[in-house]
mmCIF file of C-alpha atoms in Angstrom:
data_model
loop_
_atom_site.group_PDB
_atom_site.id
_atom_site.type_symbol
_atom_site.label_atom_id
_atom_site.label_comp_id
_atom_site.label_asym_id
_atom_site.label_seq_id
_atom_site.Cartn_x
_atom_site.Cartn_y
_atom_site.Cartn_z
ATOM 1 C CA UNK A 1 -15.956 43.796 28.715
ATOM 2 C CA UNK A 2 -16.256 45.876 25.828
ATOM 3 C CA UNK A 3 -15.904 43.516 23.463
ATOM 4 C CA UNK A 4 -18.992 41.750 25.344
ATOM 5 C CA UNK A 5 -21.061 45.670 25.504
ATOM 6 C CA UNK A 6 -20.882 45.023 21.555
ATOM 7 C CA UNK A 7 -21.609 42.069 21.046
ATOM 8 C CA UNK A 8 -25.335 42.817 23.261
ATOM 9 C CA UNK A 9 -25.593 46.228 21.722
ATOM 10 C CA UNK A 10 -25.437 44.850 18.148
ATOM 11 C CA UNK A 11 -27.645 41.401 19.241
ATOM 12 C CA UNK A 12 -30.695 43.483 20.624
ATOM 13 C CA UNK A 13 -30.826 45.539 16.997
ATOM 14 C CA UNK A 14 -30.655 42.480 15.426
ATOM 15 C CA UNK A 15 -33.567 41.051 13.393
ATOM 16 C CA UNK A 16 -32.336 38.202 11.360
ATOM 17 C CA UNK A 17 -29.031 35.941 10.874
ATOM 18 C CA UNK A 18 -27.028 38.480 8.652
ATOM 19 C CA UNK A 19 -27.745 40.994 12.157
ATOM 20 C CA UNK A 20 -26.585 38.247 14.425
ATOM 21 C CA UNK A 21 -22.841 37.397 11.954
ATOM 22 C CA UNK A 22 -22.699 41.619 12.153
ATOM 23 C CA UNK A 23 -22.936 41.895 15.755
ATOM 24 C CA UNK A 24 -20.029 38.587 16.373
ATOM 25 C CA UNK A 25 -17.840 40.155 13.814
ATOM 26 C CA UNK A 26 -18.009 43.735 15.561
ATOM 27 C CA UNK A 27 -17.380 41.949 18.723
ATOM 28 C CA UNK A 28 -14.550 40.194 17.496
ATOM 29 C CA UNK A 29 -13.329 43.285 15.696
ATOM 30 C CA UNK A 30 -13.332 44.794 19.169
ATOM 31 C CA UNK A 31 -11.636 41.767 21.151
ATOM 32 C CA UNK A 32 -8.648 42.077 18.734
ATOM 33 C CA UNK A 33 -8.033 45.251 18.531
ATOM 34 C CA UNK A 34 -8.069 45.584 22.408
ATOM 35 C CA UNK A 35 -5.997 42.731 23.287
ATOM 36 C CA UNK A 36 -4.063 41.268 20.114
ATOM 37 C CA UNK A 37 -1.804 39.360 22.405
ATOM 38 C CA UNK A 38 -4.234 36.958 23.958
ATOM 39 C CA UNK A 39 -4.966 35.462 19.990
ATOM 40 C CA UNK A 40 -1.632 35.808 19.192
ATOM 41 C CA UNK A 41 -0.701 32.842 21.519
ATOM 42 C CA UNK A 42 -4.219 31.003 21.593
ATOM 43 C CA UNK A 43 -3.148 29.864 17.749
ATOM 44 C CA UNK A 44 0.112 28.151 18.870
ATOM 45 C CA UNK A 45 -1.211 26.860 22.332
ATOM 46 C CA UNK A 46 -4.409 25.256 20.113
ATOM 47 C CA UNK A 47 -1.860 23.679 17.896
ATOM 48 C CA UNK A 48 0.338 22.604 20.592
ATOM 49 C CA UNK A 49 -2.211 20.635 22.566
ATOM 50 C CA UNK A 50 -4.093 19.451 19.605
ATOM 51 C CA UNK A 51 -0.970 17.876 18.304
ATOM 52 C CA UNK A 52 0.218 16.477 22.125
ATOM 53 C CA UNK A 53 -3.221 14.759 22.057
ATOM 54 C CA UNK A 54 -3.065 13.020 18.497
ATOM 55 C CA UNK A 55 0.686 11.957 19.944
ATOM 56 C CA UNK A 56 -0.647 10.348 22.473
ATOM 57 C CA UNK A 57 -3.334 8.367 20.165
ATOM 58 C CA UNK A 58 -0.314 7.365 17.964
ATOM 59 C CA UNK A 59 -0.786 10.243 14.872
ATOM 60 C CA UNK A 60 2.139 12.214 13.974
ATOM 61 C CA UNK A 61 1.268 15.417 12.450
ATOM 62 C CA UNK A 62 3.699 17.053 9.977
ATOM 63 C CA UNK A 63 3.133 20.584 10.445
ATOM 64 C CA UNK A 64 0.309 22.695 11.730
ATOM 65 C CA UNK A 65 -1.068 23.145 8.205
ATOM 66 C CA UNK A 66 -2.257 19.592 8.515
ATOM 67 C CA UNK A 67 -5.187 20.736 11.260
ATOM 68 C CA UNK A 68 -6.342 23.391 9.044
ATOM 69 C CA UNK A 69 -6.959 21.141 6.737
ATOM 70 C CA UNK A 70 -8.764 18.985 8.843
ATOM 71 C CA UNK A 71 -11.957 20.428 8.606
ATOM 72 C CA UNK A 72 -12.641 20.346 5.048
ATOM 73 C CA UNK A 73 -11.719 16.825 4.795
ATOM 74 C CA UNK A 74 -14.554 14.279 3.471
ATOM 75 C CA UNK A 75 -12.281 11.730 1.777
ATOM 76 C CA UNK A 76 -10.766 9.037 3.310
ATOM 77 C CA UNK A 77 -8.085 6.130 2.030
ATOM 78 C CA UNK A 78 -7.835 3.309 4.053
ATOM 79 C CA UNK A 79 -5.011 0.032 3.829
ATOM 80 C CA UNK A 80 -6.009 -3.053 4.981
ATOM 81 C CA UNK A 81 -3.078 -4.880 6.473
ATOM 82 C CA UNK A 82 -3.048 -3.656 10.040
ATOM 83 C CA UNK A 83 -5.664 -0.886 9.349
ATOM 84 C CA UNK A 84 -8.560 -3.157 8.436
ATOM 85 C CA UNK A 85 -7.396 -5.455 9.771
ATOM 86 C CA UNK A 86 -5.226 -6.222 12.752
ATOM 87 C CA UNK A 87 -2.209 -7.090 11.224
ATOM 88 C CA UNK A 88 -1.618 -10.224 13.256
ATOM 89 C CA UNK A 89 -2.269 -12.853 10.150
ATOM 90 C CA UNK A 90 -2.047 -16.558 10.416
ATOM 91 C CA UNK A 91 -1.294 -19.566 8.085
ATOM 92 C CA UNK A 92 -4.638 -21.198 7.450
ATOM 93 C CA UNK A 93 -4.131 -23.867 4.900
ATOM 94 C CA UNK A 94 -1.262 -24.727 3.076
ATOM 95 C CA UNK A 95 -1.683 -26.703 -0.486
ATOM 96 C CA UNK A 96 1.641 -28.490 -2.076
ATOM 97 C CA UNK A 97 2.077 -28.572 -5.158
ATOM 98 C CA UNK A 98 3.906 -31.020 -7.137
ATOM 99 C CA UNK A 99 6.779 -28.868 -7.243
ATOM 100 C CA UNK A 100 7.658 -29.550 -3.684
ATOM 101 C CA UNK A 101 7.315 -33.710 -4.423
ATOM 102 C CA UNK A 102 9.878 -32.872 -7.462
ATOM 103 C CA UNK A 103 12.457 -30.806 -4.859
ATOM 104 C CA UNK A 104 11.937 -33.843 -2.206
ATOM 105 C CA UNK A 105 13.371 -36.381 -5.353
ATOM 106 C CA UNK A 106 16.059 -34.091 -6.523
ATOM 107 C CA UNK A 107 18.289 -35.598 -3.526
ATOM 108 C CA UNK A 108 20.062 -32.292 -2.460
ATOM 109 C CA UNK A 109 21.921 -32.856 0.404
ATOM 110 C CA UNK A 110 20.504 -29.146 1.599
ATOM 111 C CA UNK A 111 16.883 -30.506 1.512
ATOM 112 C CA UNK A 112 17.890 -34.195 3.092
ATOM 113 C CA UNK A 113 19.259 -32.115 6.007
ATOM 114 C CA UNK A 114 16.072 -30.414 7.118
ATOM 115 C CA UNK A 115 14.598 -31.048 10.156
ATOM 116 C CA UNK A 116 10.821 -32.865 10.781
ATOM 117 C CA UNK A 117 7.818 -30.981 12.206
ATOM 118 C CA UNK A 118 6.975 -30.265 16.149
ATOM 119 C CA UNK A 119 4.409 -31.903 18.096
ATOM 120 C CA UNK A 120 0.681 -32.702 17.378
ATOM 121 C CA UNK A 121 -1.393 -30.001 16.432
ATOM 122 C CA UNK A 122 1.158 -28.858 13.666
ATOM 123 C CA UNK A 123 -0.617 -27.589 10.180
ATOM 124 C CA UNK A 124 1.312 -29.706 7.809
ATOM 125 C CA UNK A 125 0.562 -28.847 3.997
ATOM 126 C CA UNK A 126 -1.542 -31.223 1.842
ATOM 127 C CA UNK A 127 -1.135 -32.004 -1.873
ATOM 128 C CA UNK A 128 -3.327 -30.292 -3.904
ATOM 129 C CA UNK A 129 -3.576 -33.873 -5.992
ATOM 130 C CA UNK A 130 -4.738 -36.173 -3.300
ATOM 131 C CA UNK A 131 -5.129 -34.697 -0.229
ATOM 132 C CA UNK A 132 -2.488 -36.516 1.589
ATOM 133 C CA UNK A 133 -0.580 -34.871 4.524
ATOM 134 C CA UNK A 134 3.100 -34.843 4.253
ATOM 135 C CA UNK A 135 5.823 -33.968 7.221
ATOM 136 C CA UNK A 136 8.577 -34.117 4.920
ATOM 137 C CA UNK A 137 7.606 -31.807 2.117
ATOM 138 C CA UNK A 138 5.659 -29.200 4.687
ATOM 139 C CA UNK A 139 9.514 -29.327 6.595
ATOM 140 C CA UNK A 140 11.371 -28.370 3.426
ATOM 141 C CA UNK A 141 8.907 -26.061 2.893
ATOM 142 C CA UNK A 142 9.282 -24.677 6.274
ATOM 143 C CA UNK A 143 12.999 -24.455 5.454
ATOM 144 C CA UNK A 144 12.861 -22.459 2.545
ATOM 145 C CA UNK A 145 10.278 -20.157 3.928
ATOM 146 C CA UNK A 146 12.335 -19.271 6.742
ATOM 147 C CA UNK A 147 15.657 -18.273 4.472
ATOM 148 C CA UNK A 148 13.149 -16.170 2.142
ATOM 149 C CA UNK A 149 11.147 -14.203 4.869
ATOM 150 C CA UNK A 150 14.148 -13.847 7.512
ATOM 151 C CA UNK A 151 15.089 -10.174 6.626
ATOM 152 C CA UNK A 152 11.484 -9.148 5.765
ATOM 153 C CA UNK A 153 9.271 -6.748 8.395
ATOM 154 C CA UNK A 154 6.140 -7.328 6.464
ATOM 155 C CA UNK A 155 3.227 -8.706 8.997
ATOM 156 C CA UNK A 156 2.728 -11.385 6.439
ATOM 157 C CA UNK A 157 6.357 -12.392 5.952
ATOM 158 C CA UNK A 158 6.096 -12.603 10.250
ATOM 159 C CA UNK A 159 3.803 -15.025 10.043
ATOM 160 C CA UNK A 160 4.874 -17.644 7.243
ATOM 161 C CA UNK A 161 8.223 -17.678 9.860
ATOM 162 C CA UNK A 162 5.959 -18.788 12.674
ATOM 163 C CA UNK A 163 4.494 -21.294 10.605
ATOM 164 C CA UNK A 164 7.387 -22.208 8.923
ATOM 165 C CA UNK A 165 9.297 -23.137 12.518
ATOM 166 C CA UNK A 166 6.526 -24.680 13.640
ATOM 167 C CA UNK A 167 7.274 -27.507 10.771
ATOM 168 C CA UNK A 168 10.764 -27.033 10.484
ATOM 169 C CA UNK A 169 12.469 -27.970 13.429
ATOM 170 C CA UNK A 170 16.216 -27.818 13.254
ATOM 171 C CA UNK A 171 18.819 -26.347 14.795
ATOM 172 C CA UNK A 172 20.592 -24.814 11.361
ATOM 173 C CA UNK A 173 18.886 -22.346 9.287
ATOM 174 C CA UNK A 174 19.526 -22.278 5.113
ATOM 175 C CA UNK A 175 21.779 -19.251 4.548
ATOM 176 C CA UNK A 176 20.047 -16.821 2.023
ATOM 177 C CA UNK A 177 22.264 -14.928 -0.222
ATOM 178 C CA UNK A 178 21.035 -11.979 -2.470
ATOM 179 C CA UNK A 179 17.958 -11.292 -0.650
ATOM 180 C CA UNK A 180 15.511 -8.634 -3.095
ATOM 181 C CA UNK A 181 12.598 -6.998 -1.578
ATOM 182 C CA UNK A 182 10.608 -5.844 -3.995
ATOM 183 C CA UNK A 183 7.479 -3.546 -2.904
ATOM 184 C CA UNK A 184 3.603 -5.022 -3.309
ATOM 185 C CA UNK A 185 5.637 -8.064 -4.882
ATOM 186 C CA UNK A 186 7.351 -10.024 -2.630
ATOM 187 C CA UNK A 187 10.756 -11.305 -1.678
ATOM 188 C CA UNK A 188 13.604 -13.393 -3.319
ATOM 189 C CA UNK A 189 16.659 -15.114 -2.032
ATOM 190 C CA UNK A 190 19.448 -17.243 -3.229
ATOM 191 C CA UNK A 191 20.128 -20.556 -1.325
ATOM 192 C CA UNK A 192 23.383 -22.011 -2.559
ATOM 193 C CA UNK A 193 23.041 -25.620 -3.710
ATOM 194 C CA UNK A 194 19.588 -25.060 -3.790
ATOM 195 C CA UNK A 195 18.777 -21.715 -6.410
ATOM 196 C CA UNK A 196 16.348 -18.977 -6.235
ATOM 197 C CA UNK A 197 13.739 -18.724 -3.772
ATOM 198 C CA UNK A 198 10.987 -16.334 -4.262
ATOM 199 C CA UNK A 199 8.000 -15.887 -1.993
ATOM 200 C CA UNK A 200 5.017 -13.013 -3.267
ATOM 201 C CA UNK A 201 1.852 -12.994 -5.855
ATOM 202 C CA UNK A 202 0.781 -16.348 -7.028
ATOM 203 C CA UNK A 203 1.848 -16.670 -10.562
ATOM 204 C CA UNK A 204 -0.336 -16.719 -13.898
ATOM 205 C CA UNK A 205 1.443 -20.029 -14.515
ATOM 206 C CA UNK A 206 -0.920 -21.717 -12.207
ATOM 207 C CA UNK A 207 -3.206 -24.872 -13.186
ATOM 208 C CA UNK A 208 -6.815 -24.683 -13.267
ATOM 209 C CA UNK A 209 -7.766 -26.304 -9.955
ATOM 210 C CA UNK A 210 -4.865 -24.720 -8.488
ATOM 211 C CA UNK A 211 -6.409 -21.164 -9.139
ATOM 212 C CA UNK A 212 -9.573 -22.883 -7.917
ATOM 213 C CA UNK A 213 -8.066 -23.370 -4.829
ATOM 214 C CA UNK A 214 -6.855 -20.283 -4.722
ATOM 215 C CA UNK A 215 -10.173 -18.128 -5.594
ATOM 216 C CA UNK A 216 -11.970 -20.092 -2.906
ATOM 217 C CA UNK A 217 -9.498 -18.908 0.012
ATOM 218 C CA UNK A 218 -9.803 -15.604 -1.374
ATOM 219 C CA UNK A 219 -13.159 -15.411 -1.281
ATOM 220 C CA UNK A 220 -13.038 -16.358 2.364
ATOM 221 C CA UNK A 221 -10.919 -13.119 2.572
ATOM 222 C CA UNK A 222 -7.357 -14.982 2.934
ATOM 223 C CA UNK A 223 -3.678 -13.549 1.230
ATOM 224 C CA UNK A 224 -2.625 -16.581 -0.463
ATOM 225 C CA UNK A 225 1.245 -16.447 -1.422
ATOM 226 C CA UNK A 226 3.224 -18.712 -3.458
ATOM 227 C CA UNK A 227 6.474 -20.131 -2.913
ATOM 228 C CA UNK A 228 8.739 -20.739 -5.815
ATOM 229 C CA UNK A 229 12.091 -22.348 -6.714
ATOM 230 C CA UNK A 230 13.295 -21.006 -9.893
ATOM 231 C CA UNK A 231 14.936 -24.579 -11.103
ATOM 232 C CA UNK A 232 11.186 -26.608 -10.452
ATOM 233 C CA UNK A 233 8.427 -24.122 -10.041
ATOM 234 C CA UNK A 234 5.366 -22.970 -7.607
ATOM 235 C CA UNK A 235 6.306 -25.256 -4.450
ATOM 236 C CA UNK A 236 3.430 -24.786 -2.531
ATOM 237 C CA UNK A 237 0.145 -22.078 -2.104
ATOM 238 C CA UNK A 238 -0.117 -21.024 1.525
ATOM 239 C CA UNK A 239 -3.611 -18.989 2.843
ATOM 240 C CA UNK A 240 -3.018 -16.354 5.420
ATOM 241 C CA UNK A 241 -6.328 -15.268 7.376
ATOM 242 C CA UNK A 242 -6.268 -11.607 9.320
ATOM 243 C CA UNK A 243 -9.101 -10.625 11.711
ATOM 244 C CA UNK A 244 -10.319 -7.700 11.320
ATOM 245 C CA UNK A 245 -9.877 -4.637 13.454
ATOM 246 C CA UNK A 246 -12.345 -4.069 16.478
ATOM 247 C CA UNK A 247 -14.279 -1.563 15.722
ATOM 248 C CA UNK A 248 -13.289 -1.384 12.079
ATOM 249 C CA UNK A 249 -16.679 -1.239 10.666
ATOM 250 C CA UNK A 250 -18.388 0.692 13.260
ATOM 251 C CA UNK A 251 -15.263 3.339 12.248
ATOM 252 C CA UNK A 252 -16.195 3.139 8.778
ATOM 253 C CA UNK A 253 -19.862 3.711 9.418
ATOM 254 C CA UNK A 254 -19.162 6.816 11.498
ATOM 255 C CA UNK A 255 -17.154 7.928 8.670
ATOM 256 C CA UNK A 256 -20.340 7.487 5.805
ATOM 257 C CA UNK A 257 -22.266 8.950 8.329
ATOM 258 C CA UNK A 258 -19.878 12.230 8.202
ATOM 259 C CA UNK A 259 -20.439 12.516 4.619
ATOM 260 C CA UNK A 260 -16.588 10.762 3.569
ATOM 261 C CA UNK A 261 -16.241 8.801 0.621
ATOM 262 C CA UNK A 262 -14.456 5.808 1.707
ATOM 263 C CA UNK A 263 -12.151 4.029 -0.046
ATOM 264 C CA UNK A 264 -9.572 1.019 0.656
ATOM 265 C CA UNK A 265 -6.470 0.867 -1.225
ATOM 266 C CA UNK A 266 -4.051 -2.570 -1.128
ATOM 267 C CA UNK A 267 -1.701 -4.634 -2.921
ATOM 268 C CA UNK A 268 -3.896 -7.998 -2.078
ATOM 269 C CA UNK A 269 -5.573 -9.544 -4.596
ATOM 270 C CA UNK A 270 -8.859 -8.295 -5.685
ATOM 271 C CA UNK A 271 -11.287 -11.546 -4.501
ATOM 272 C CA UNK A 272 -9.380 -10.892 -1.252
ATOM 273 C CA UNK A 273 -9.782 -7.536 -1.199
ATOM 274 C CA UNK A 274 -13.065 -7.411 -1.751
ATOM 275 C CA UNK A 275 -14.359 -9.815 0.445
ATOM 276 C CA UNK A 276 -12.681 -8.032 3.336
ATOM 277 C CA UNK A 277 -14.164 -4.415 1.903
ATOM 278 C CA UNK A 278 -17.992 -6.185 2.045
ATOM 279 C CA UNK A 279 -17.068 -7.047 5.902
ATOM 280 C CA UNK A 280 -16.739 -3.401 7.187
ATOM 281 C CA UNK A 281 -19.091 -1.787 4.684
ATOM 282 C CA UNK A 282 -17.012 -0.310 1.780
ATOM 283 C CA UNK A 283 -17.882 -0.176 -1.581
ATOM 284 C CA UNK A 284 -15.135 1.211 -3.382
ATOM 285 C CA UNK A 285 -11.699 -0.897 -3.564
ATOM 286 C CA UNK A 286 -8.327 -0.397 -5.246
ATOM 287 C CA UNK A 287 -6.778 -3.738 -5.349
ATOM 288 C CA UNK A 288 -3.462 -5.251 -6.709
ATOM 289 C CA UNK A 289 -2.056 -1.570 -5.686
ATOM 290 C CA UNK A 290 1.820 -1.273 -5.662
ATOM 291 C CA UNK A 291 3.154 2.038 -3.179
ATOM 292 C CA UNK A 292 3.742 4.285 -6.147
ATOM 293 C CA UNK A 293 -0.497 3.586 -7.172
ATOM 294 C CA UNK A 294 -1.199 4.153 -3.678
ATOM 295 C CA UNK A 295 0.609 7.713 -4.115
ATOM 296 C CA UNK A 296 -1.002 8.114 -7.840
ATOM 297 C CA UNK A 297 -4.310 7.597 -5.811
ATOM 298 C CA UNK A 298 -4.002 9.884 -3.097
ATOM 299 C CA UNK A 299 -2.784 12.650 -5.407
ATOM 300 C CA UNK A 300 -5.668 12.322 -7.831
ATOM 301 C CA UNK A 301 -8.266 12.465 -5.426
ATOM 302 C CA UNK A 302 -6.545 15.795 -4.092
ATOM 303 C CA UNK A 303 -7.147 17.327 -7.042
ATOM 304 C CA UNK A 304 -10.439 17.507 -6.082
ATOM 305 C CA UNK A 305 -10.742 17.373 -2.237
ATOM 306 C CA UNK A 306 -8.699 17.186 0.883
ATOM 307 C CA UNK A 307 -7.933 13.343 1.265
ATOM 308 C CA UNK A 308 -7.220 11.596 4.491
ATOM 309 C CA UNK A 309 -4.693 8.256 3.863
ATOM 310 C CA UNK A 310 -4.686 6.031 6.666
ATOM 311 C CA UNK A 311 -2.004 3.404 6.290
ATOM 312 C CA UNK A 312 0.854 1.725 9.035
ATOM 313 C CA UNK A 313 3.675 0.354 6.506
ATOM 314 C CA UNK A 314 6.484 1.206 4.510
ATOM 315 C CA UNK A 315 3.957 0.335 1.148
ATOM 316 C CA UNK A 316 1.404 2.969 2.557
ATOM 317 C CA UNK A 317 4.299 5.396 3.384
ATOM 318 C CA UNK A 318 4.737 7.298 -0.243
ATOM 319 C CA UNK A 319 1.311 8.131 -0.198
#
């Protein structure tokens, strides 16, 4: 009640804003001093809910700090994979390259053993040379893809494994030894009898139609990844397209609207990356961005402002 006397006292002597900030802050003045408890515990209880309701919408908040600095924020640094986009990718296309004709010759007895494709409606690869479909080499393939990606969590990795036992169907696996997971790179095994598998970044070893190929299913805003056998070379190209988020560019809209400078930050390739950026409206891309640039990023921009990162895997996790 007093606290309320003051504030009208001070309000009705009041002839411009500077009066009006006078009168709250002597009514303020008043409300703490009479009853300190009451904002002792509104603090906590405000932080308590506040961080209840962001569990609820699936945000973790570190410390209480993190609200306070909520307000000033007007920065934001977005992944794609499952931010952007959903995070649910498919295999597209699939383009073999003579490496995988070479590995069908080479006789192994690993790569006679591997099983044929399922029923119709399959997505068997296509050499990049003439365009012909082939069971066989999209099987072996298949087989390799499934020993590379097994021990991989990566959304991409997930769904090269549907793809791949979709084509190879078998009821033995290849056993991968010395699997490598490197980062924004990609993945490595060793198959005996076979070598060393890796599946990541196309390589700069690529032909000139090949990278064709490839710069045309980026610009359609496909990952394209490149399988590899260390004893013959790039085995195949495969394009993986990801729908985007709903909502994702109305959220980034809202976001310009609040005054943030938006930003999206990922290890994709740069055609890829930028043809998915033009879809929801942002200008400014980091591409080819490994977890420790992600970081570099994050902390540069704080130098200057408070920066929100918004990010749902291990690769967005350092920054």
């Amino acid at each position: 009640v007093a606290a309320v006397l003051t504030l009208l006292l001070w309000m009705l002597q009041a002839e411009d804003m500077d009066g009006v900030t006078f009168a709250i802050t002597r009514a303020v003045s008043v409300l703490v001093i009479a009853c300190p408890c009451s904002f002792g515990l509104a603090t906590p209880t405000a932080v308590m809910v506040a961080t209840g309701l962001a569990a609820k919408h699936g945000c973790l908040v570190k410390d209480a700090t993190v609200w306070e600095k909520v307000s000033a924020l007007n920065c934001a640094v977005l992944d794609k994979t499952g931010t952007i986009t959903k995070g649910r990718p498919e295999v597209v296309e699939v383009a073999l390259l003579p490496g995988a004709h070479a590995l069908l010759q080479m006789g192994l007895d690993a790569v006679r053993a591997v099983g044929r494709p399922g029923g119709e409606g399959t997505l068997l690869g296509k050499f990049l040379d003439t365009q012909e479909e082939s069971a066989d080499a999209s099987a072996v393939i298949g087989w390799l893809l499934q020993a590379v990606e097994t021990n991989s969590e990566h959304p991409l990795a997930k769904a090269l494994q549907a793809w791949a036992q979709e084509v190879h169907v078998a009821p033995k696996y290849a056993e991968a030894e010395d699997f490598q997971h490197r980062p924004g790179q990609g993945v490595s095994c060793s198959i005996p009898g076979v070598g060393k598998v890796t599946a990541g970044r196309t390589p700069d070893s690529l032909e000139t139609h090949q990278q064709l190929w490839v710069k045309r299913l980026q610009d359609d805003a496909c990952v394209v990844v490149a399988l590899s056998l260390d004893a013959v070379g790039p085995l195949a190209l495969l394009a993986l397209r990801d729908q985007l988020q709903d909502g994702a560019r109305e959220a980034v809209e809202q976001l310009h609207l609040r005054g943030f400078r938006v930003l999206m930050c990922t290890g994709d390739a740069p055609n890829t990356a930028h043809a998915v950026a033009s879809r929801v409206g942002i200008q400014e891309v980091r591409a080819l961005c490994l977890p420790e640039n992600k970081a570099a990023l994050v902390q540069e921009l704080s130098t200057e402002t408070e920066v929100l990162m918004v990010g749902d895997g291990l690769n967005d996790a350092a920054a």
